[in-house]
C-alpha cells in the first residue's frame, strides 16, 4: 500500500476504522465507518479469504464509501459502513465467532449497523443479534426482512427499464436481449422479471448448479461461456456476479447499448471507464443507484418490516435513473460521476441543515 491507512481514510473521507482481532475464535475484522451525516452507517459484513491485509483494508474502505453513496442517493437516512472479516468461511464460521464479532459491532454503540453480504447469512446475523442490537437482515421468524436479493433484483429490473426508456423511447423489455452475468440470488430473480416481460436472456456463470436452476425453469435461456460474453451481440449487459468487469478490454469489445446490473464497483476505474462508455455510446446505470433495493429493504426493516412499502420505495429507482441521465447530460459528465454528485449534494445539504445554515 503506497499510502498509509490514515492517508487513505483522509483521501476517501472516512470517519473511523476499527481493527479487531480475537485469537480464541480466529476473528480478524476491519469495520469501516465512512460517513454518518445522514444517520448510522449501515452495510454488510463480508467474509473473504483476502490475498493480503492491504487488499482487505482497501476493500473495506471502498465498499463503505459505496454504501454512503447508495443510501444517500436512495433518500435513506443512513450513512455508509462496511465490515470485512479475513479468512476461510468454511473453517471460521461458528456461533462463538459470530458472537465475538457481534461484541465488536456493539462497541461502536450504533454508529455501525451490520447486515448480510458475501459469505454471511441471516443465520449468522441471528448469532450476532445475541450480542448487539445493531444488526439487520435477521431471519423472518425473528421479525427481520430475510434475504434482500429479490428486492435488489426488482430494483435492477426497474433501473434497466428506465435505461430502455432513454435509449429506445419506451421502457419495455419485450424482445430485448439481455446478457446476465451471474445466476446467483439476484441474477435468478432478475431473469424471472426479464422473461416475464418478454425479454430474451443469455446467461453466463461458472457455477453449473446455479445455471441449472435457471435452465430448468426457463427453457429459452441460452448459456454461454464466461470467456465469450463480450464477443457477442445483445442489447443489455447485466453484471450480477463480480465487480470491475467494465474495464478497458471489455469496453473495447462491447456491442451492447446499456449496462444495468447488480454488482458493486462495476467500473474498474470510474475516471477512465465512465468517459470511455460515453465515447462508445453505451448507457451505464450507476451501480450504487440501481442495486440499492437491498439496502432499501433493510432500511424498512428498521421501521417494522413491510414488503409493499419496500417495493414502493424501490420503484423510485426508475425516476432517479432518468434524473441521473439528465444531470449527466446537462453537466457534460459521465453517469457515475453524476450519481456521486447527487449523493454528495444530499449529504452536504443535510449537513448544512444540521449545522443550522
Ligand atoms: P451470489 O453469490 O448469490 O451470486 C453470484 C453468482 O455469480 C454466482 O452464481 C457465481 O457462480 C457467479 N459468478 C462468479 N464469478 C463469475 C464469473 N466470472 N462469471 C460468471 N458468473 C460468475 O451473489 P448475489 O447475492 O446474487 O449478488 C450478485 C452481485 O450483486 C454481487 O456482486 C453482490 O455484491 C451484488 N449485490 C447484491 C445485493 C443483494 O441483495 N444480494 C445487493 C447489492 C449488490
Coordinates of N, CA and C and ligand atoms in Angstrom, one line a residue, residues 46 70 118 148-149 152 181-187 204-207 210 226 240-242 262-264 291 294, ligand 1:
X46 N -18.7 -8.8 5.1 CA -18.2 -9.7 4.1 C -17.1 -10.6 4.7
X70 N -24.8 4.9 -1.8 CA -26.0 4.2 -2.1 C -27.2 4.7 -1.3
X118 N -21.3 -11.0 1.2 CA -20.7 -12.3 0.7 C -20.3 -13.2 1.8
X148 N -32.4 -10.1 1.2 CA -32.8 -8.9 0.4 C -32.7 -9.0 -1.1
X149 N -32.1 -10.2 -1.6 CA -31.8 -10.3 -3.0 C -33.0 -10.1 -4.0
X152 N -33.4 -6.5 -4.3 CA -32.3 -5.9 -5.2 C -32.6 -6.2 -6.6
X181 N -24.8 -11.8 -16.3 CA -23.6 -12.5 -15.8 C -23.8 -12.8 -14.4
X182 N -24.0 -14.1 -14.1 CA -24.2 -14.5 -12.7 C -25.6 -14.9 -12.4
X183 N -25.9 -16.2 -12.1 CA -27.2 -16.7 -11.8 C -27.3 -16.9 -10.3
X184 N -26.9 -16.0 -9.5 CA -26.9 -16.1 -8.1 C -28.3 -15.7 -7.6
X185 N -28.3 -15.3 -6.3 CA -29.6 -14.9 -5.7 C -30.2 -13.7 -6.4
X186 N -29.4 -12.7 -6.8 CA -30.0 -11.6 -7.5 C -30.3 -11.9 -9.0
X187 N -29.3 -12.5 -9.7 CA -29.4 -12.8 -11.1 C -30.6 -13.6 -11.4
X204 N -24.5 -16.4 -18.3 CA -23.1 -16.9 -18.1 C -22.9 -17.0 -16.6
X205 N -22.3 -18.2 -16.2 CA -22.0 -18.4 -14.8 C -20.9 -19.4 -14.8
X206 N -20.2 -19.5 -13.7 CA -19.2 -20.5 -13.5 C -19.7 -21.7 -12.7
X207 N -20.9 -21.5 -12.2 CA -21.5 -22.5 -11.2 C -22.6 -23.2 -12.0
X210 N -26.1 -23.4 -10.3 CA -26.9 -22.2 -10.5 C -27.4 -22.0 -11.9
X226 N -18.1 -17.9 -19.9 CA -17.7 -16.6 -19.4 C -16.7 -15.9 -20.3
X240 N -24.1 -9.3 -12.7 CA -24.6 -9.7 -11.5 C -23.7 -10.7 -10.8
X241 N -22.4 -10.6 -11.0 CA -21.5 -11.5 -10.3 C -20.4 -10.8 -9.6
X242 N -19.5 -10.1 -10.3 CA -18.3 -9.6 -9.7 C -18.2 -8.1 -10.1
X262 N -26.4 -5.7 -11.0 CA -26.4 -5.6 -9.6 C -25.1 -5.5 -8.9
X263 N -24.0 -5.9 -9.6 CA -22.7 -6.0 -9.0 C -22.3 -4.6 -8.4
X264 N -21.5 -4.6 -7.3 CA -20.9 -3.4 -6.8 C -19.6 -3.1 -7.5
X291 N -28.5 -0.8 -7.7 CA -28.6 -2.0 -6.8 C -28.9 -1.7 -5.4
X294 N -31.6 -3.7 -1.9 CA -31.3 -4.5 -0.7 C -31.3 -3.6 0.5
Ligands
LIG1 P1 -24.4 -14.7 -5.4 O1 -23.1 -15.0 -4.7 O2 -25.7 -15.3 -4.9 O3 -24.3 -14.9 -6.9 C1 -23.1 -14.6 -7.7 C2 -23.1 -15.5 -8.9 O4 -22.1 -15.1 -9.8 C3 -22.9 -17.0 -8.6 O5 -23.8 -17.8 -9.2 C4 -21.4 -17.2 -9.1 O6 -21.2 -18.5 -9.5 C5 -21.4 -16.2 -10.3 N1 -20.1 -15.9 -10.7 C6 -18.9 -15.7 -10.0 N2 -17.9 -15.5 -10.8 C7 -18.4 -15.5 -12.1 C8 -17.9 -15.3 -13.4 N3 -16.6 -15.0 -13.6 N4 -18.7 -15.3 -14.5 C9 -20.0 -15.6 -14.3 N5 -20.6 -15.8 -13.1 C10 -19.8 -15.8 -12.1 O7 -24.5 -13.1 -5.3 P2 -25.8 -12.2 -5.3 O8 -26.4 -12.0 -4.0 O9 -26.7 -12.7 -6.5 O10 -25.2 -10.8 -5.8 C11 -24.7 -10.6 -7.1 C12 -23.9 -9.3 -7.1 O11 -24.7 -8.2 -6.8 C13 -22.7 -9.3 -6.2 O12 -21.6 -8.6 -6.8 C14 -23.2 -8.5 -5.0 O13 -22.1 -7.9 -4.3 C15 -24.1 -7.5 -5.6 N6 -25.2 -7.1 -4.8 C16 -26.0 -7.9 -4.2 C17 -27.1 -7.5 -3.4 C18 -28.0 -8.4 -2.7 O14 -29.1 -8.0 -2.2 N7 -27.8 -9.7 -2.8 C19 -27.2 -6.1 -3.2 C20 -26.4 -5.2 -3.8 C21 -25.3 -5.7 -4.6

